[in-house]
Coordinates of C-alpha atoms in Angstrom, one line a residue:
Chain A
M1410 CA -17.2 -12.5 64.6
M1411 CA -14.1 -11.5 66.4
L1412 CA -11.9 -14.3 65.1
A1413 CA -14.0 -13.6 61.6
K1414 CA -12.6 -9.9 61.5
L1415 CA -9.1 -11.4 62.7
L1416 CA -8.8 -13.8 59.7
F1417 CA -9.9 -11.3 57.3
Y1418 CA -7.4 -8.7 58.1
F1419 CA -4.9 -11.4 58.6
F1420 CA -5.7 -12.5 55.0
A1421 CA -5.7 -9.0 53.0
L1422 CA -2.4 -7.6 54.9
L1423 CA -0.7 -10.7 53.5
A1424 CA -2.3 -10.6 50.6
V1425 CA -0.9 -6.5 50.5
G1426 CA 1.8 -7.4 51.8
S1427 CA 3.4 -10.0 49.9
A1428 CA 2.0 -7.9 46.7
V1429 CA 3.9 -5.5 48.0
L1430 CA 7.6 -7.5 48.0
M1431 CA 6.3 -9.2 44.7
V1432 CA 6.9 -5.9 43.1
T1433 CA 9.7 -4.8 45.1
R1434 CA 11.5 -7.8 44.5
R1435 CA 15.1 -7.5 41.9
N1436 CA 14.9 -11.4 42.3
I1437 CA 12.6 -13.2 39.8
V1438 CA 12.3 -16.5 42.4
H1439 CA 11.3 -14.5 45.9
A1440 CA 8.8 -12.4 43.1
A1441 CA 7.7 -15.6 42.5
V1442 CA 6.9 -16.8 45.9
F1443 CA 5.1 -13.4 46.7
L1444 CA 2.8 -13.6 44.1
V1445 CA 2.0 -17.4 45.2
T1446 CA 1.3 -15.7 48.9
T1447 CA -0.8 -13.4 47.1
L1448 CA -2.5 -16.2 45.4
L1449 CA -3.0 -17.9 48.7
A1450 CA -4.3 -15.5 51.1
T1451 CA -6.6 -14.5 48.1
A1452 CA -8.2 -18.0 48.6
G1453 CA -8.3 -17.7 52.4
I1454 CA -10.7 -14.8 51.5
F1455 CA -13.1 -16.5 49.2
L1456 CA -13.0 -19.0 51.9
Q1457 CA -14.0 -16.6 54.3
L1458 CA -17.0 -15.6 52.8
E1459 CA -18.4 -19.5 52.2
A1460 CA -17.0 -19.7 48.6
E1461 CA -15.6 -23.2 48.9
F1462 CA -15.1 -24.3 45.2
L1463 CA -13.4 -20.8 44.6
F1464 CA -11.3 -21.0 47.2
V1465 CA -10.5 -24.7 46.1
V1466 CA -10.2 -23.6 42.4
Q1467 CA -7.6 -20.5 42.7
L1468 CA -5.5 -23.2 44.6
L1469 CA -5.7 -25.5 42.0
V1470 CA -5.8 -23.7 39.1
Y1471 CA -3.3 -20.8 40.1
A1472 CA -1.4 -21.3 42.8
G1473 CA -1.3 -25.2 42.2
G1474 CA -1.4 -25.2 38.0
I1475 CA 0.0 -21.8 36.3
M1476 CA 2.3 -20.4 38.8
V1477 CA 4.2 -24.3 39.2
L1478 CA 4.3 -23.7 35.5
F1479 CA 5.7 -19.8 36.1
V1480 CA 8.5 -20.8 38.4
F1481 CA 9.7 -23.8 36.1
V1482 CA 9.8 -21.7 33.4
I1483 CA 11.5 -19.4 35.5
M1484 CA 14.1 -21.9 36.4
L1485 CA 15.5 -21.8 33.2
V1486 CA 16.7 -17.8 32.9
N1487 CA 20.4 -17.4 33.9
L1488 CA 19.3 -15.3 36.5
D1489 CA 22.4 -13.9 37.7
I1490 CA 22.4 -11.1 34.4
E1491 CA 18.9 -10.1 35.1
M1492 CA 20.0 -9.2 39.1
R1493 CA 22.8 -7.0 37.3
A1494 CA 21.0 -5.7 35.0
V1495 CA 20.1 -1.5 35.2
R1496 CA 16.7 -0.1 33.9
F1497 CA 18.0 2.2 31.5
N1498 CA 14.1 3.5 31.0
K1499 CA 13.3 5.3 34.3
Q1500 CA 9.7 6.5 34.4
W1501 CA 9.4 7.6 38.3
T1502 CA 7.6 10.8 37.4
V1503 CA 5.1 9.6 35.1
A1504 CA 4.3 5.9 36.2
G1505 CA 3.9 8.0 40.3
A1506 CA 1.6 10.8 38.9
L1507 CA -0.5 8.0 37.4
A1508 CA -0.8 5.6 40.8
F1509 CA -1.8 9.0 42.5
V1510 CA -4.0 9.6 40.4
L1511 CA -5.1 5.7 40.6
A1512 CA -5.2 5.3 44.4
M1513 CA -7.9 9.6 44.3
Q1514 CA -9.7 7.7 41.8
V1515 CA -10.4 4.5 44.3
L1516 CA -10.8 6.8 47.4
T1517 CA -13.6 9.1 45.9
A1518 CA -15.4 6.2 44.7
L1519 CA -15.1 4.2 48.1
W1520 CA -15.9 7.9 49.7
V1521 CA -19.2 7.8 47.3
G1522 CA -20.2 4.3 48.3
R1523 CA -19.3 4.0 51.9
K1524 CA -23.0 3.6 52.7
T1525 CA -23.1 0.0 50.6
F1526 CA -20.8 -1.4 52.3
H1527 CA -22.5 -3.3 54.8
L1528 CA -23.8 -6.2 52.4
P1529 CA -26.5 -8.6 53.8
A1530 CA -25.2 -12.3 54.8
A1531 CA -25.5 -15.3 52.2
P1532 CA -27.8 -17.4 51.9
A1533 CA -27.1 -20.5 53.7
A1534 CA -27.8 -22.9 51.3
L1535 CA -25.5 -21.1 49.0
A1536 CA -22.7 -22.2 51.3
E1537 CA -24.2 -26.1 51.9
R1538 CA -24.4 -26.6 47.8
N1539 CA -21.6 -24.5 46.7
T1540 CA -19.8 -26.4 43.9
E1541 CA -24.1 -27.2 42.9
T1542 CA -24.7 -23.8 43.0
V1543 CA -21.8 -22.2 40.9
A1544 CA -22.6 -25.5 38.6
D1545 CA -26.2 -24.1 37.7
A1546 CA -25.7 -20.8 37.4
L1547 CA -22.6 -21.9 34.7
F1548 CA -24.5 -24.0 32.9
S1549 CA -28.1 -21.8 32.8
H1550 CA -27.7 -18.4 32.7
F1551 CA -23.8 -18.1 31.7
V1552 CA -23.7 -21.2 29.0
L1553 CA -22.6 -18.7 26.2
A1554 CA -19.8 -17.5 27.8
F1555 CA -18.9 -20.7 29.7
E1556 CA -19.1 -22.4 26.1
V1557 CA -16.8 -19.3 24.3
A1558 CA -13.9 -19.4 26.9
S1559 CA -13.9 -23.6 26.0
I1560 CA -13.8 -23.1 22.4
L1561 CA -11.1 -20.5 23.4
L1562 CA -8.6 -23.0 25.8
L1563 CA -9.4 -26.2 23.3
V1564 CA -8.0 -23.5 20.0
A1565 CA -4.9 -22.8 22.4
M1566 CA -4.2 -26.8 23.9
I1567 CA -4.4 -27.6 20.1
G1568 CA -2.3 -24.7 18.6
A1569 CA 0.1 -26.0 21.5
V1570 CA -0.5 -28.9 20.4
V1571 CA 0.8 -28.3 16.7
M1572 CA 3.8 -26.4 17.6
G1573 CA 5.0 -28.9 20.1
K1574 CA 4.7 -31.2 17.0
R1575 CA 6.7 -29.0 14.4
R1576 CA 10.4 -29.7 15.9
A1577 CA 9.7 -33.1 15.7
E1578 CA 9.1 -33.0 12.0
Chain B
M669 CA -16.0 -22.6 71.0
R670 CA -16.9 -25.9 71.7
T671 CA -17.5 -26.6 67.3
L672 CA -13.9 -26.2 67.1
L673 CA -12.8 -28.8 70.3
I674 CA -12.7 -31.5 68.3
P675 CA -11.1 -30.2 65.2
V676 CA -8.4 -29.0 67.0
L677 CA -7.8 -32.7 69.3
C678 CA -7.8 -34.5 65.8
A679 CA -5.3 -31.5 64.0
V680 CA -3.1 -32.0 67.0
V681 CA -3.5 -35.8 66.9
I682 CA -2.6 -36.2 63.4
V683 CA 0.0 -33.8 63.4
A684 CA 1.9 -35.4 66.2
L685 CA 1.5 -39.3 65.4
L686 CA 2.2 -38.7 61.2
P687 CA 6.2 -38.3 62.1
L688 CA 5.9 -41.7 64.5
I689 CA 3.6 -43.3 61.6
A690 CA 6.1 -42.0 58.7
G691 CA 9.2 -43.6 60.5
Y692 CA 7.7 -47.0 61.0
I693 CA 6.6 -47.1 57.6
V694 CA 9.7 -47.2 56.2
L695 CA 10.8 -49.3 58.3
V696 CA 8.0 -51.4 56.9
E697 CA 9.4 -50.8 53.6
R698 CA 13.4 -51.9 54.2
K699 CA 12.3 -54.7 56.1
V700 CA 9.5 -55.7 53.1
M701 CA 12.5 -54.8 51.0
A702 CA 15.1 -56.8 52.5
H703 CA 13.1 -60.2 52.8
M704 CA 12.5 -59.8 49.0
Q705 CA 16.5 -59.4 48.8
A706 CA 16.6 -62.5 50.7
R707 CA 18.2 -60.2 53.3
L708 CA 16.8 -59.4 57.0
G709 CA 17.4 -55.2 57.3
P710 CA 17.3 -53.3 60.4
M711 CA 18.0 -56.0 63.0
R712 CA 19.6 -54.4 65.8
V713 CA 17.5 -51.6 67.4
G714 CA 14.8 -53.2 69.6
P715 CA 13.5 -56.6 67.9
H716 CA 13.5 -57.1 64.3
G717 CA 14.2 -53.7 64.0
L718 CA 10.9 -52.4 65.8
L719 CA 13.4 -49.7 67.4
Q720 CA 14.8 -48.3 64.8
P721 CA 12.9 -45.4 63.1
I722 CA 13.5 -43.6 66.1
A723 CA 16.9 -44.2 66.6
D724 CA 17.0 -42.5 62.6
A725 CA 14.6 -39.4 63.9
L726 CA 17.0 -38.7 67.2
K727 CA 20.2 -39.3 64.8
L728 CA 18.2 -37.0 62.0
M729 CA 17.8 -34.1 64.5
L730 CA 20.7 -34.2 66.3
K731 CA 22.8 -34.0 62.8
E732 CA 24.8 -30.6 61.8
D733 CA 22.6 -28.5 59.1
V734 CA 24.3 -27.2 56.1
I735 CA 23.9 -25.0 54.0
P736 CA 25.5 -24.7 51.0
T737 CA 28.2 -21.2 50.3
N738 CA 25.3 -20.3 47.2
A739 CA 22.5 -21.2 48.5
D740 CA 19.6 -18.9 48.7
R741 CA 19.7 -19.0 52.1
L742 CA 15.7 -18.0 53.3
I743 CA 14.1 -20.3 50.6
F744 CA 17.3 -22.9 51.3
W745 CA 15.2 -22.5 54.8
F746 CA 11.2 -22.3 53.9
A747 CA 10.8 -25.4 51.3
P748 CA 11.0 -28.0 52.9
V749 CA 8.7 -26.4 55.5
A750 CA 6.6 -25.7 52.8
S751 CA 6.3 -29.4 52.0
V752 CA 5.6 -30.8 55.3
A753 CA 2.7 -28.2 55.6
A754 CA 1.3 -28.9 52.2
A755 CA 1.1 -32.5 52.8
L756 CA -0.3 -32.0 56.2
V757 CA -3.1 -30.1 55.1
A758 CA -4.4 -32.0 53.1
Y759 CA -5.3 -34.9 55.8
S760 CA -7.9 -31.9 57.2
A761 CA -10.6 -33.4 54.7
M762 CA -9.5 -36.8 54.9
P763 CA -12.2 -39.0 56.7
I764 CA -10.3 -41.4 58.6
G765 CA -13.9 -43.5 59.9
P766 CA -17.0 -41.7 59.9
A767 CA -16.1 -40.0 63.2
F768 CA -12.6 -38.6 63.1
Q769 CA -12.2 -36.0 60.6
I770 CA -10.9 -32.6 60.7
A771 CA -13.9 -31.0 58.5
D772 CA -16.3 -32.2 56.2
L773 CA -15.8 -29.3 53.3
N774 CA -18.2 -29.9 50.3
V775 CA -15.6 -29.5 48.2
G776 CA -13.4 -31.4 50.2
L777 CA -11.6 -33.9 47.1
L778 CA -10.9 -30.8 45.4
F779 CA -9.0 -29.9 48.6
I780 CA -6.9 -32.4 49.3
V781 CA -6.1 -32.4 45.2
A782 CA -5.0 -28.6 45.3
V783 CA -3.6 -28.7 48.8
S784 CA -1.2 -32.0 48.1
S785 CA -0.3 -30.2 44.2
L786 CA 1.0 -27.2 46.4
G787 CA 3.8 -29.5 47.9
I788 CA 5.6 -29.4 44.5
Y789 CA 6.5 -25.6 45.5
G790 CA 9.0 -27.3 48.6
V791 CA 10.5 -29.8 45.9
V792 CA 11.3 -26.9 43.5
L793 CA 11.9 -24.2 45.2
G794 CA 14.9 -26.1 47.3
G795 CA 16.4 -27.3 44.1
W796 CA 16.2 -23.8 43.1
A797 CA 17.9 -22.5 46.1
S798 CA 20.6 -25.4 46.8
N799 CA 22.6 -23.2 44.0
S800 CA 23.6 -27.6 42.6
H801 CA 23.5 -28.6 39.0
Y802 CA 21.4 -32.1 40.5
S803 CA 19.2 -30.4 42.8
L804 CA 17.7 -27.7 40.0
L805 CA 17.2 -31.1 37.6
G806 CA 15.7 -33.2 40.5
A807 CA 13.5 -30.3 40.6
M808 CA 12.5 -29.5 37.0
R809 CA 11.9 -33.2 37.1
S810 CA 9.9 -33.1 40.0
A811 CA 7.6 -30.2 38.4
A812 CA 7.5 -31.6 34.9
Q813 CA 6.2 -34.8 36.0
L814 CA 4.0 -33.5 38.7
V815 CA 2.3 -31.2 36.0
S816 CA 2.2 -34.1 33.8
Y817 CA 0.3 -36.8 36.3
E818 CA -1.9 -34.6 37.6
V819 CA -4.2 -34.2 34.7
A820 CA -4.5 -38.2 34.2
A821 CA -4.7 -38.8 37.5
G822 CA -7.7 -35.5 38.2
L823 CA -9.5 -37.6 34.7
A824 CA -9.3 -41.3 37.2
L825 CA -10.8 -39.0 39.9
V826 CA -13.6 -37.8 37.4
S827 CA -14.6 -41.2 36.8
V828 CA -15.4 -41.7 40.2
L829 CA -16.7 -38.1 40.7
L830 CA -19.8 -39.3 38.0
L831 CA -20.6 -42.0 39.8
A832 CA -20.8 -41.1 43.3
G833 CA -22.3 -37.0 42.5
S834 CA -20.5 -36.0 45.1
L835 CA -17.1 -34.0 46.1
S836 CA -17.2 -34.2 49.4
M837 CA -15.9 -37.1 51.0
K838 CA -18.0 -38.8 53.1
E839 CA -20.8 -38.6 50.7
I840 CA -18.6 -40.1 48.2
V841 CA -18.2 -43.6 50.7
Q842 CA -21.5 -42.5 51.8
A843 CA -22.5 -43.3 47.7
Q844 CA -20.7 -46.6 47.4
L845 CA -23.0 -48.1 50.5
D846 CA -26.2 -46.7 49.2
Q847 CA -25.1 -48.7 45.5
G848 CA -23.7 -51.5 47.6
V849 CA -20.6 -51.8 46.0
W850 CA -17.0 -50.1 46.0
F851 CA -16.7 -48.3 43.1
V852 CA -13.3 -49.9 41.9
F853 CA -15.7 -52.9 40.7
Y854 CA -17.4 -50.1 38.6
V855 CA -14.7 -48.4 37.2
P856 CA -11.3 -50.4 37.1
F857 CA -9.8 -48.6 34.8
G858 CA -9.8 -44.9 36.4
F859 CA -8.6 -46.9 39.8
F860 CA -5.4 -48.2 37.4
I861 CA -4.9 -45.0 35.8
Y862 CA -5.1 -42.9 39.6
L863 CA -2.4 -46.5 40.5
V864 CA -0.4 -45.7 38.3
A865 CA -0.5 -41.5 38.4
S866 CA 0.0 -41.8 42.2
I867 CA 2.7 -43.3 42.2
A868 CA 4.6 -40.5 39.6
E869 CA 2.7 -37.5 41.6
T870 CA 4.3 -39.4 45.1
N871 CA 7.3 -39.1 43.2
R872 CA 8.2 -43.3 43.6
A873 CA 9.6 -46.0 42.3
P874 CA 9.3 -47.2 39.1
F875 CA 8.9 -42.9 38.5
D876 CA 11.3 -41.2 40.8
L877 CA 14.0 -39.7 38.3
P878 CA 13.5 -36.2 40.3
E879 CA 15.5 -38.2 43.2
A880 CA 17.1 -41.1 40.9
D881 CA 20.6 -41.3 42.3
S882 CA 22.1 -43.3 40.0
E883 CA 22.0 -39.7 36.8
I884 CA 22.1 -36.7 39.9
V885 CA 23.1 -38.6 42.8
A886 CA 19.6 -38.0 45.1
G887 CA 18.3 -35.0 43.4
Y888 CA 16.3 -31.8 44.9
M889 CA 17.1 -33.3 47.9
T890 CA 21.5 -33.6 47.3
E891 CA 21.8 -30.3 49.5
Y892 CA 19.8 -30.6 52.2
S893 CA 21.0 -32.5 55.9
G894 CA 20.1 -33.6 58.7
F895 CA 16.9 -31.8 60.1
R896 CA 15.4 -30.5 57.0
W897 CA 16.3 -33.2 54.9
A898 CA 13.6 -35.5 57.1
L899 CA 11.6 -33.0 56.6
Y900 CA 11.7 -33.6 52.5
F901 CA 11.6 -37.9 53.8
L902 CA 8.3 -37.0 56.3
A903 CA 6.3 -35.1 53.3
E904 CA 7.3 -38.0 51.0
Y905 CA 5.7 -39.9 53.3
A906 CA 2.7 -38.0 54.0
N907 CA 1.7 -37.7 51.0
V908 CA 2.1 -41.5 50.1
I909 CA -0.6 -41.9 53.2
V910 CA -3.1 -38.5 51.2
V911 CA -2.9 -40.5 48.3
A912 CA -3.7 -43.8 49.8
G913 CA -6.3 -42.0 52.0
V914 CA -7.8 -40.8 48.3
A915 CA -7.3 -44.1 46.9
T916 CA -9.3 -45.5 49.6
T917 CA -11.7 -43.3 50.1
L918 CA -12.4 -43.3 46.4
F919 CA -12.3 -46.8 45.2
F920 CA -12.5 -49.4 48.2
G921 CA -15.5 -48.0 50.1
G922 CA -13.4 -45.6 52.7
W923 CA -14.2 -46.7 56.1
L924 CA -17.0 -49.3 54.9
R925 CA -16.2 -53.0 56.4
P926 CA -15.8 -55.9 53.1
L927 CA -19.2 -57.4 52.7
T928 CA -21.2 -54.4 54.1
R929 CA -24.8 -55.7 53.1
Y930 CA -24.6 -59.1 54.9
H931 CA -25.7 -58.2 58.7
D932 CA -25.3 -61.6 60.4
H933 CA -25.9 -61.4 64.5
F934 CA -24.6 -63.3 66.8
P935 CA -28.1 -65.2 68.7
G936 CA -29.2 -63.0 71.3
T937 CA -27.3 -59.8 70.5
H938 CA -26.4 -57.2 68.0
V939 CA -23.5 -57.8 67.6
E940 CA -22.7 -58.2 63.9
L941 CA -20.6 -61.6 62.8
L942 CA -18.1 -59.9 60.9
D943 CA -17.5 -57.4 63.4
V944 CA -15.5 -59.1 65.3
V945 CA -13.2 -59.9 62.6
P946 CA -10.3 -56.5 63.7
A947 CA -10.6 -57.9 67.2
F948 CA -9.4 -61.5 66.6
A949 CA -7.0 -60.6 64.1
M950 CA -5.4 -58.2 66.5
I951 CA -5.5 -61.3 68.8
A952 CA -3.7 -63.3 66.1
L953 CA -1.1 -60.4 66.1
A954 CA 0.0 -59.9 69.4
L955 CA 0.6 -63.9 70.1
Y956 CA 2.6 -63.8 67.1
C957 CA 4.3 -61.0 69.3
F958 CA 4.2 -63.1 72.4
R959 CA 6.0 -66.1 70.6
L960 CA 8.4 -64.1 69.3
A961 CA 9.4 -62.5 72.6
P962 CA 11.0 -65.7 74.1
R963 CA 13.4 -65.8 71.3
Q964 CA 14.9 -62.8 71.1
P965 CA 18.5 -63.0 72.3
L966 CA 19.0 -59.9 75.0
R967 CA 16.8 -59.0 77.4
V968 CA 15.3 -55.3 76.8
Q969 CA 14.8 -56.8 73.1
K970 CA 12.4 -59.5 75.1
R971 CA 11.1 -56.9 76.8
V972 CA 10.2 -55.0 73.5
M973 CA 8.5 -57.3 72.2
A974 CA 6.3 -58.2 74.6
A975 CA 5.5 -54.9 74.7
A976 CA 4.8 -54.8 71.3
G977 CA 2.1 -57.5 72.1
V978 CA 0.8 -55.7 74.9
K979 CA -0.1 -53.1 72.9
C980 CA -1.8 -55.6 70.0
V981 CA -4.3 -56.9 73.2
L982 CA -5.3 -53.2 73.7
F983 CA -6.0 -53.0 70.3
A984 CA -8.0 -55.8 70.7
G985 CA -9.7 -55.2 73.8
I986 CA -10.8 -51.2 72.3
L987 CA -11.5 -53.0 68.6
F988 CA -14.0 -55.1 71.4
A989 CA -15.2 -53.1 73.1
A990 CA -16.5 -50.8 71.1
L991 CA -18.7 -53.5 69.3
F992 CA -21.0 -52.7 73.0
G993 CA -21.3 -49.4 72.8
S994 CA -23.7 -47.4 70.8
D995 CA -24.2 -47.1 67.0
A996 CA -21.7 -43.8 66.3
V997 CA -19.1 -45.7 69.0
R998 CA -18.8 -48.7 66.9
E999 CA -18.7 -47.2 63.2
G1000 CA -16.0 -45.1 64.3
V1001 CA -13.5 -47.4 66.2
H1002 CA -14.4 -50.2 63.6
G1003 CA -14.4 -47.5 60.4
A1004 CA -11.0 -46.2 61.5
F1005 CA -9.6 -49.4 61.7
W1006 CA -10.8 -50.5 57.5
F1007 CA -9.9 -47.5 56.3
L1008 CA -5.9 -47.3 58.0
A1009 CA -6.0 -51.4 57.2
K1010 CA -6.6 -50.6 53.8
V1011 CA -4.2 -47.6 53.3
G1012 CA -2.0 -50.2 54.4
A1013 CA -2.7 -52.2 52.0
Y1014 CA -2.5 -49.6 49.1
I1015 CA 1.1 -48.5 51.0
Y1016 CA 2.0 -52.3 50.5
C1017 CA 1.7 -52.4 47.0
F1018 CA 3.8 -49.0 46.9
M1019 CA 6.6 -50.8 48.3
W1020 CA 5.6 -54.2 46.0
F1021 CA 6.2 -52.1 42.9
R1022 CA 9.0 -49.9 43.9
F1023 CA 11.3 -53.2 44.5
T1024 CA 10.2 -54.8 40.9
F1025 CA 9.8 -52.7 38.7
P1026 CA 13.1 -51.1 37.5
R1027 CA 13.0 -46.8 36.8
Y1028 CA 11.6 -45.4 33.8
R1029 CA 14.1 -43.0 31.2
F1030 CA 12.6 -39.6 31.7
D1031 CA 11.3 -39.5 28.1
Q1032 CA 9.0 -42.8 28.6
L1033 CA 7.7 -41.1 31.7
M1034 CA 6.4 -38.1 30.1
R1035 CA 4.8 -40.6 26.9
L1036 CA 3.1 -42.8 29.1
S1037 CA 1.1 -39.6 30.7
W1038 CA 0.1 -37.8 27.5
Q1039 CA 0.4 -40.8 25.1
F1040 CA -1.9 -43.6 27.5
L1041 CA -2.9 -42.2 30.6
I1042 CA -5.2 -38.9 29.0
P1043 CA -6.3 -40.9 26.4
L1044 CA -7.2 -43.6 28.3
G1045 CA -8.8 -41.6 31.1
L1046 CA -10.9 -39.5 29.0
V1047 CA -12.3 -42.3 26.8
N1048 CA -13.0 -43.9 30.5
V1049 CA -14.9 -40.9 31.7
I1050 CA -17.0 -40.5 28.7
G1051 CA -18.2 -44.1 28.9
V1052 CA -18.8 -43.7 32.5
A1053 CA -21.0 -40.5 31.6
V1054 CA -22.8 -42.5 29.2
A1055 CA -23.4 -45.5 31.1
I1056 CA -24.8 -43.1 34.1
V1057 CA -26.6 -42.2 31.1
L1058 CA -28.4 -45.5 30.7
R1059 CA -29.2 -46.3 34.5
E1060 CA -30.7 -43.0 35.2
R1061 CA -32.9 -43.0 32.2
W1062 CA -33.7 -46.7 31.1
D1063 CA -32.7 -47.5 34.2
W1064 CA -29.8 -51.1 32.8
N1065 CA -28.6 -52.5 35.5
P1066 CA -24.9 -50.3 36.4
F1067 CA -22.9 -53.9 36.2
F1068 CA -24.3 -53.6 33.2
S1069 CA -24.0 -50.4 31.4
L1070 CA -20.3 -50.7 32.6
V1071 CA -18.9 -53.8 31.8
P1072 CA -19.2 -52.4 27.9
T1073 CA -17.2 -49.1 29.3
T1074 CA -14.3 -50.9 30.5
I1075 CA -14.4 -53.1 27.6
V1076 CA -14.0 -50.3 25.1
T1077 CA -11.6 -48.7 27.7
L1078 CA -9.6 -51.5 27.1
G1079 CA -9.9 -52.4 23.4
F1080 CA -8.2 -48.8 23.5
A1081 CA -5.5 -49.6 25.8
A1082 CA -4.4 -52.1 23.8
W1083 CA -5.0 -50.0 20.1
L1084 CA -2.2 -47.3 22.1
T1085 CA -0.6 -49.5 23.4
A1086 CA 0.4 -51.4 19.9
D1087 CA 0.0 -48.2 17.3
K1088 CA 0.9 -45.7 19.6
L1089 CA 3.2 -45.6 22.4
E1090 CA 6.5 -47.0 22.0
L1091 CA 8.6 -46.9 24.8
S1092 CA 11.5 -48.1 23.5
G1093 CA 11.9 -44.9 21.0
T1094 CA 14.8 -44.1 18.2
D1095 CA 17.4 -43.1 19.9
E1096 CA 17.3 -39.4 18.0
D1097 CA 13.8 -38.7 20.1
I1098 CA 15.5 -39.8 23.4
A1099 CA 18.2 -37.6 22.6
A1100 CA 15.6 -34.5 21.6
E1101 CA 13.2 -35.2 24.0
S1102 CA 16.0 -35.4 27.4
A1103 CA 18.1 -33.0 25.8
A1104 CA 16.6 -30.5 29.1
V1105 CA 16.6 -32.9 31.8
L1106 CA 19.4 -35.1 31.9
P1107 CA 22.4 -34.1 33.3
G1108 CA 25.4 -33.5 31.0
S1109 CA 24.0 -32.9 27.5
G1110 CA 22.8 -30.0 25.6
E1111 CA 25.2 -27.5 27.3

């Protein structure tokens, strides 16, 4: 139990810390590296919750797929110009006020719901056949949403192919 | 604590042995290359260069570690480590025999694929941080190549998953035992696609464009030297072993012996006839070493050769003794032997390809994946799915239903190669497609 708590705080700190660093870095490649770290730490929390399938999907899709494309595009950008650019539209006051309101809201929500923090342990069968459970849920309860999402992705893919072809003609 | 002990021990053994194994794979590669090109290869350090990997490792560790002036120091330092870490973590779900596996994840195969795809960050970030054009070009090529071939490899893996009905590496092997056939015979095209895609994913010749020495010096490794360079090399060979392990587990029955269903015993014992083959193979190897030993020119070399022979005798003894142990011991030791033997054979094929085929051009590489392997993979997956439905609903013989799948896939491949796949391409096509990835063009 002790080990589990330690691991949780390790991953949580890593996720939050690198998220902060990701926002504050001026070098966009460094920011991308910290974003990857955040995603990996989140994956670690998924693994601790015994959601093995989500853990792997987080690694495969976000850390392994999407972020590789991000980094690929970022490397094409001339970083020197971006590094020296001066922000001409500073909005510290508005941003600060909004962030304060949001923080108060989150804290209030936490305070109000503090008695419901103790969740029951997940049933053992869920961890045993995690992939099957996710598949069952996706293809029975949420089949409509699943199909809508897949059609959306298909349309996006066809659009990408059409846009890629146009240049060749 | 006891539940942690065995996995931690396994992990320590793998992390400790892997650099040594990678070093010796490099030696084998150099020797095989030399013999295929009618040369001798490394001969000086130890008999037939047997100690060459150790000398190389020492040299690399003592070499000066140069960091370019304008490099991004932090990422330059961190990138090779990320590469090696990703490659090593992938081993935690790899079953080396039924007894030797760090963790049998429910999603083991996906985990291995996901983690080994993270290794790309080491390559991309290292190439970027070097602040050199060659490095950046190598990194970009690597990223594009990996993203393209991951799709093809994934489709090939899906065809096996449909047959096995599980993502756990152990259960995939168990399914092959239950169905009594290695999946390579059911989905030969799945295997073919995975073979090509795995060569591309590990950046090996003929798809070694990220480090193509005739065009971009050494690609993403150009600015690296000494120990960090060695880390990249270690990561590359560790990845080769990972893809070989995945192919072995999925297509060649993992730790299963060939002819698993043949169970004749020696009279009066419970030792199976075929189980003594590994021990005898090791003894043959030992005899060969002992025969070579007196012929070595130096006394030191004679001793090293004899020591290699003694080591083989020791392995033979372990394999033979395991036959009389309990079932778990026998299966553990012999399973590990067969798994490693198959992985070795697969890696030997990789070397063979490397010395046989000339390097592809970048547009050819992309075409091969997007216009040939991926459509082929899709057709193959649909075919396998139909075959499985036929088997489960109407009790067709699996071979009978999978043969048409193979024929249809083959026909589709022929149609693709005839019509669509013009690997040569016109000059304008090549100029347009390679503008972004060849040095000196488009700037």
